[in-house]
Amino acid sequence: QVQLVESGRGVVQAGGSLRLSCAASGRTFSTYAMGWFRQAPGKEREFVAAISRTGITDYADSVKGRFTISRDNAKRTMYLQMNSLNPEDTAVYFCAAKNTVYFLTYTSQKEYDYWGQGTQVTVSS
């Protein structure tokens, strides 16, 4: 069992940057593949970025080149650095964890076992 807590919510202007963090409880963070998803008002939750146990990354096309996912296993924390934000990035951002023996990334939310409560990101034009 792992508990995930996101932080870093905020309101930024278009073109600005924000960094989200996802802190995990438990001692086995390194055995989890991790991911970020987001849900905008009136829309379904969508994939943003994923990182494998060994640091392999994957991104949605809409954020590629602007967002960077990373993890620090010693701190049991995952990050999402978001640059060049635009109003279309406004959403609640969720972190997710999947306990796995494989060194893969996972882009489907159905794959994930644990979810954080979400943190709001608002980008003003």
PDB file of C-alpha atoms in Angstrom:
ATOM      1  CA  GLN A   1       0.000   0.000   0.000  1.00  0.00           C
ATOM      2  CA  VAL A   2       1.281   3.474  -0.837  1.00  0.00           C
ATOM      3  CA  GLN A   3      -0.207   6.885  -0.249  1.00  0.00           C
ATOM      4  CA  LEU A   4       0.456   9.717  -2.672  1.00  0.00           C
ATOM      5  CA  VAL A   5       0.266  13.413  -1.871  1.00  0.00           C
ATOM      6  CA  GLU A   6       0.600  16.053  -4.568  1.00  0.00           C
ATOM      7  CA  SER A   7       1.776  19.584  -3.917  1.00  0.00           C
ATOM      8  CA  GLY A   8       2.666  22.654  -5.934  1.00  0.00           C
ATOM      9  CA  ARG A   9      -0.765  23.896  -6.884  1.00  0.00           C
ATOM     10  CA  GLY A  10      -0.935  27.434  -8.171  1.00  0.00           C
ATOM     11  CA  VAL A  11      -2.149  30.101 -10.543  1.00  0.00           C
ATOM     12  CA  VAL A  12       0.311  31.258 -13.188  1.00  0.00           C
ATOM     13  CA  GLN A  13       0.164  33.440 -16.262  1.00  0.00           C
ATOM     14  CA  ALA A  14       0.505  31.993 -19.731  1.00  0.00           C
ATOM     15  CA  GLY A  15       4.128  31.367 -20.519  1.00  0.00           C
ATOM     16  CA  GLY A  16       4.998  30.789 -16.892  1.00  0.00           C
ATOM     17  CA  SER A  17       6.324  27.742 -15.062  1.00  0.00           C
ATOM     18  CA  LEU A  18       5.258  25.585 -12.160  1.00  0.00           C
ATOM     19  CA  ARG A  19       6.640  22.470 -10.507  1.00  0.00           C
ATOM     20  CA  LEU A  20       4.432  19.792  -9.027  1.00  0.00           C
ATOM     21  CA  SER A  21       5.615  17.222  -6.511  1.00  0.00           C
ATOM     22  CA  CYS A  22       4.180  13.852  -5.560  1.00  0.00           C
ATOM     23  CA  ALA A  23       5.388  12.437  -2.252  1.00  0.00           C
ATOM     24  CA  ALA A  24       4.895   8.735  -1.604  1.00  0.00           C
ATOM     25  CA  SER A  25       4.693   6.909   1.674  1.00  0.00           C
ATOM     26  CA  GLY A  26       6.273   3.528   2.251  1.00  0.00           C
ATOM     27  CA  ARG A  27       9.738   2.124   1.693  1.00  0.00           C
ATOM     28  CA  THR A  28       9.359   0.609  -1.743  1.00  0.00           C
ATOM     29  CA  PHE A  29       9.001   3.691  -3.932  1.00  0.00           C
ATOM     30  CA  SER A  30      11.665   2.396  -6.293  1.00  0.00           C
ATOM     31  CA  THR A  31       9.458  -0.573  -7.212  1.00  0.00           C
ATOM     32  CA  TYR A  32       6.728   1.696  -8.567  1.00  0.00           C
ATOM     33  CA  ALA A  33       6.318   3.085 -12.034  1.00  0.00           C
ATOM     34  CA  MET A  34       4.830   6.552 -11.741  1.00  0.00           C
ATOM     35  CA  GLY A  35       2.683   8.826 -13.814  1.00  0.00           C
ATOM     36  CA  TRP A  36       0.947  12.185 -14.023  1.00  0.00           C
ATOM     37  CA  PHE A  37      -2.577  12.622 -15.334  1.00  0.00           C
ATOM     38  CA  ARG A  38      -4.829  15.655 -15.515  1.00  0.00           C
ATOM     39  CA  GLN A  39      -8.506  16.433 -15.722  1.00  0.00           C
ATOM     40  CA  ALA A  40      -9.819  19.706 -17.075  1.00  0.00           C
ATOM     41  CA  PRO A  41     -13.361  20.909 -16.292  1.00  0.00           C
ATOM     42  CA  GLY A  42     -15.899  18.971 -18.305  1.00  0.00           C
ATOM     43  CA  LYS A  43     -13.288  16.635 -19.751  1.00  0.00           C
ATOM     44  CA  GLU A  44     -12.073  13.139 -19.039  1.00  0.00           C
ATOM     45  CA  ARG A  45      -8.850  12.519 -17.182  1.00  0.00           C
ATOM     46  CA  GLU A  46      -5.935  12.253 -19.594  1.00  0.00           C
ATOM     47  CA  PHE A  47      -2.350  11.062 -19.575  1.00  0.00           C
ATOM     48  CA  VAL A  48       0.379  13.684 -19.176  1.00  0.00           C
ATOM     49  CA  ALA A  49       3.670  11.943 -18.427  1.00  0.00           C
ATOM     50  CA  ALA A  50       5.094   8.710 -17.079  1.00  0.00           C
ATOM     51  CA  ILE A  51       8.381   7.536 -15.648  1.00  0.00           C
ATOM     52  CA  SER A  52       9.586   3.977 -15.191  1.00  0.00           C
ATOM     53  CA  ARG A  53      11.342   2.536 -12.185  1.00  0.00           C
ATOM     54  CA  THR A  54      14.664   3.272 -13.883  1.00  0.00           C
ATOM     55  CA  GLY A  55      13.847   6.764 -15.148  1.00  0.00           C
ATOM     56  CA  ILE A  56      12.627   6.074 -18.664  1.00  0.00           C
ATOM     57  CA  THR A  57      10.096   8.765 -19.544  1.00  0.00           C
ATOM     58  CA  ASP A  58       7.102   9.163 -21.815  1.00  0.00           C
ATOM     59  CA  TYR A  59       4.954  12.209 -22.573  1.00  0.00           C
ATOM     60  CA  ALA A  60       1.678  13.141 -24.137  1.00  0.00           C
ATOM     61  CA  ASP A  61       2.192  14.983 -27.413  1.00  0.00           C
ATOM     62  CA  SER A  62       0.490  18.060 -25.985  1.00  0.00           C
ATOM     63  CA  VAL A  63       3.187  18.537 -23.331  1.00  0.00           C
ATOM     64  CA  LYS A  64       6.266  17.149 -25.059  1.00  0.00           C
ATOM     65  CA  GLY A  65       9.098  19.665 -24.986  1.00  0.00           C
ATOM     66  CA  ARG A  66       7.403  21.742 -22.275  1.00  0.00           C
ATOM     67  CA  PHE A  67       7.006  19.354 -19.330  1.00  0.00           C
ATOM     68  CA  THR A  68       9.651  17.218 -17.644  1.00  0.00           C
ATOM     69  CA  ILE A  69       8.907  14.309 -15.347  1.00  0.00           C
ATOM     70  CA  SER A  70      11.530  13.103 -12.891  1.00  0.00           C
ATOM     71  CA  ARG A  71      11.846  11.102  -9.711  1.00  0.00           C
ATOM     72  CA  ASP A  72      14.091  10.968  -6.671  1.00  0.00           C
ATOM     73  CA  ASN A  73      13.865   7.498  -5.181  1.00  0.00           C
ATOM     74  CA  ALA A  74      15.840   8.479  -2.080  1.00  0.00           C
ATOM     75  CA  LYS A  75      13.224  11.151  -1.310  1.00  0.00           C
ATOM     76  CA  ARG A  76      10.328   8.951  -2.486  1.00  0.00           C
ATOM     77  CA  THR A  77       9.158  11.848  -4.608  1.00  0.00           C
ATOM     78  CA  MET A  78       8.189  12.400  -8.226  1.00  0.00           C
ATOM     79  CA  TYR A  79       8.167  15.783  -9.941  1.00  0.00           C
ATOM     80  CA  LEU A  80       6.575  17.452 -12.926  1.00  0.00           C
ATOM     81  CA  GLN A  81       8.319  20.576 -14.148  1.00  0.00           C
ATOM     82  CA  MET A  82       5.917  22.512 -16.355  1.00  0.00           C
ATOM     83  CA  ASN A  83       7.228  25.297 -18.576  1.00  0.00           C
ATOM     84  CA  SER A  84       5.623  27.466 -21.239  1.00  0.00           C
ATOM     85  CA  LEU A  85       2.233  26.906 -19.680  1.00  0.00           C
ATOM     86  CA  ASN A  86      -0.881  27.880 -21.584  1.00  0.00           C
ATOM     87  CA  PRO A  87      -4.554  28.099 -20.559  1.00  0.00           C
ATOM     88  CA  GLU A  88      -5.197  24.647 -22.059  1.00  0.00           C
ATOM     89  CA  ASP A  89      -2.984  23.215 -19.296  1.00  0.00           C
ATOM     90  CA  THR A  90      -5.499  24.308 -16.671  1.00  0.00           C
ATOM     91  CA  ALA A  91      -6.653  21.172 -14.861  1.00  0.00           C
ATOM     92  CA  VAL A  92      -6.476  19.133 -11.708  1.00  0.00           C
ATOM     93  CA  TYR A  93      -3.259  17.147 -11.845  1.00  0.00           C
ATOM     94  CA  PHE A  94      -3.083  13.670 -10.341  1.00  0.00           C
ATOM     95  CA  CYS A  95      -0.087  11.496  -9.633  1.00  0.00           C
ATOM     96  CA  ALA A  96      -0.367   7.721  -9.825  1.00  0.00           C
ATOM     97  CA  ALA A  97       1.736   4.701  -8.916  1.00  0.00           C
ATOM     98  CA  LYS A  98       1.908   1.171 -10.276  1.00  0.00           C
ATOM     99  CA  ASN A  99       3.708  -1.604  -8.427  1.00  0.00           C
ATOM    100  CA  THR A 100       5.628  -3.498 -11.084  1.00  0.00           C
ATOM    101  CA  VAL A 101       8.686  -5.679 -11.649  1.00  0.00           C
ATOM    102  CA  TYR A 102       9.124  -4.298 -15.146  1.00  0.00           C
ATOM    103  CA  PHE A 103      11.138  -1.254 -16.232  1.00  0.00           C
ATOM    104  CA  LEU A 104       8.362   0.180 -18.360  1.00  0.00           C
ATOM    105  CA  THR A 105       6.296   3.334 -18.564  1.00  0.00           C
ATOM    106  CA  TYR A 106       2.507   3.161 -18.429  1.00  0.00           C
ATOM    107  CA  THR A 107       0.250   5.635 -20.191  1.00  0.00           C
ATOM    108  CA  SER A 108      -3.161   4.145 -19.417  1.00  0.00           C
ATOM    109  CA  GLN A 109      -4.767   5.168 -16.144  1.00  0.00           C
ATOM    110  CA  LYS A 110      -6.235   1.661 -15.890  1.00  0.00           C
ATOM    111  CA  GLU A 111      -2.726   0.363 -15.263  1.00  0.00           C
ATOM    112  CA  TYR A 112      -2.218   2.295 -12.050  1.00  0.00           C
ATOM    113  CA  ASP A 113      -2.904   0.978  -8.583  1.00  0.00           C
ATOM    114  CA  TYR A 114      -2.733   4.113  -6.431  1.00  0.00           C
ATOM    115  CA  TRP A 115      -3.752   7.732  -6.933  1.00  0.00           C
ATOM    116  CA  GLY A 116      -3.216  11.029  -5.199  1.00  0.00           C
ATOM    117  CA  GLN A 117      -6.020  13.433  -4.385  1.00  0.00           C
ATOM    118  CA  GLY A 118      -5.070  15.892  -7.131  1.00  0.00           C
ATOM    119  CA  THR A 119      -3.768  19.427  -7.170  1.00  0.00           C
ATOM    120  CA  GLN A 120      -5.187  22.379  -9.089  1.00  0.00           C
ATOM    121  CA  VAL A 121      -3.168  24.179 -11.757  1.00  0.00           C
ATOM    122  CA  THR A 122      -4.682  27.284 -13.286  1.00  0.00           C
ATOM    123  CA  VAL A 123      -3.091  29.148 -16.181  1.00  0.00           C
ATOM    124  CA  SER A 124      -4.458  32.575 -16.953  1.00  0.00           C
ATOM    125  CA  SER A 125      -4.247  34.195 -20.381  1.00  0.00           C
TER     126      SER A 125
END
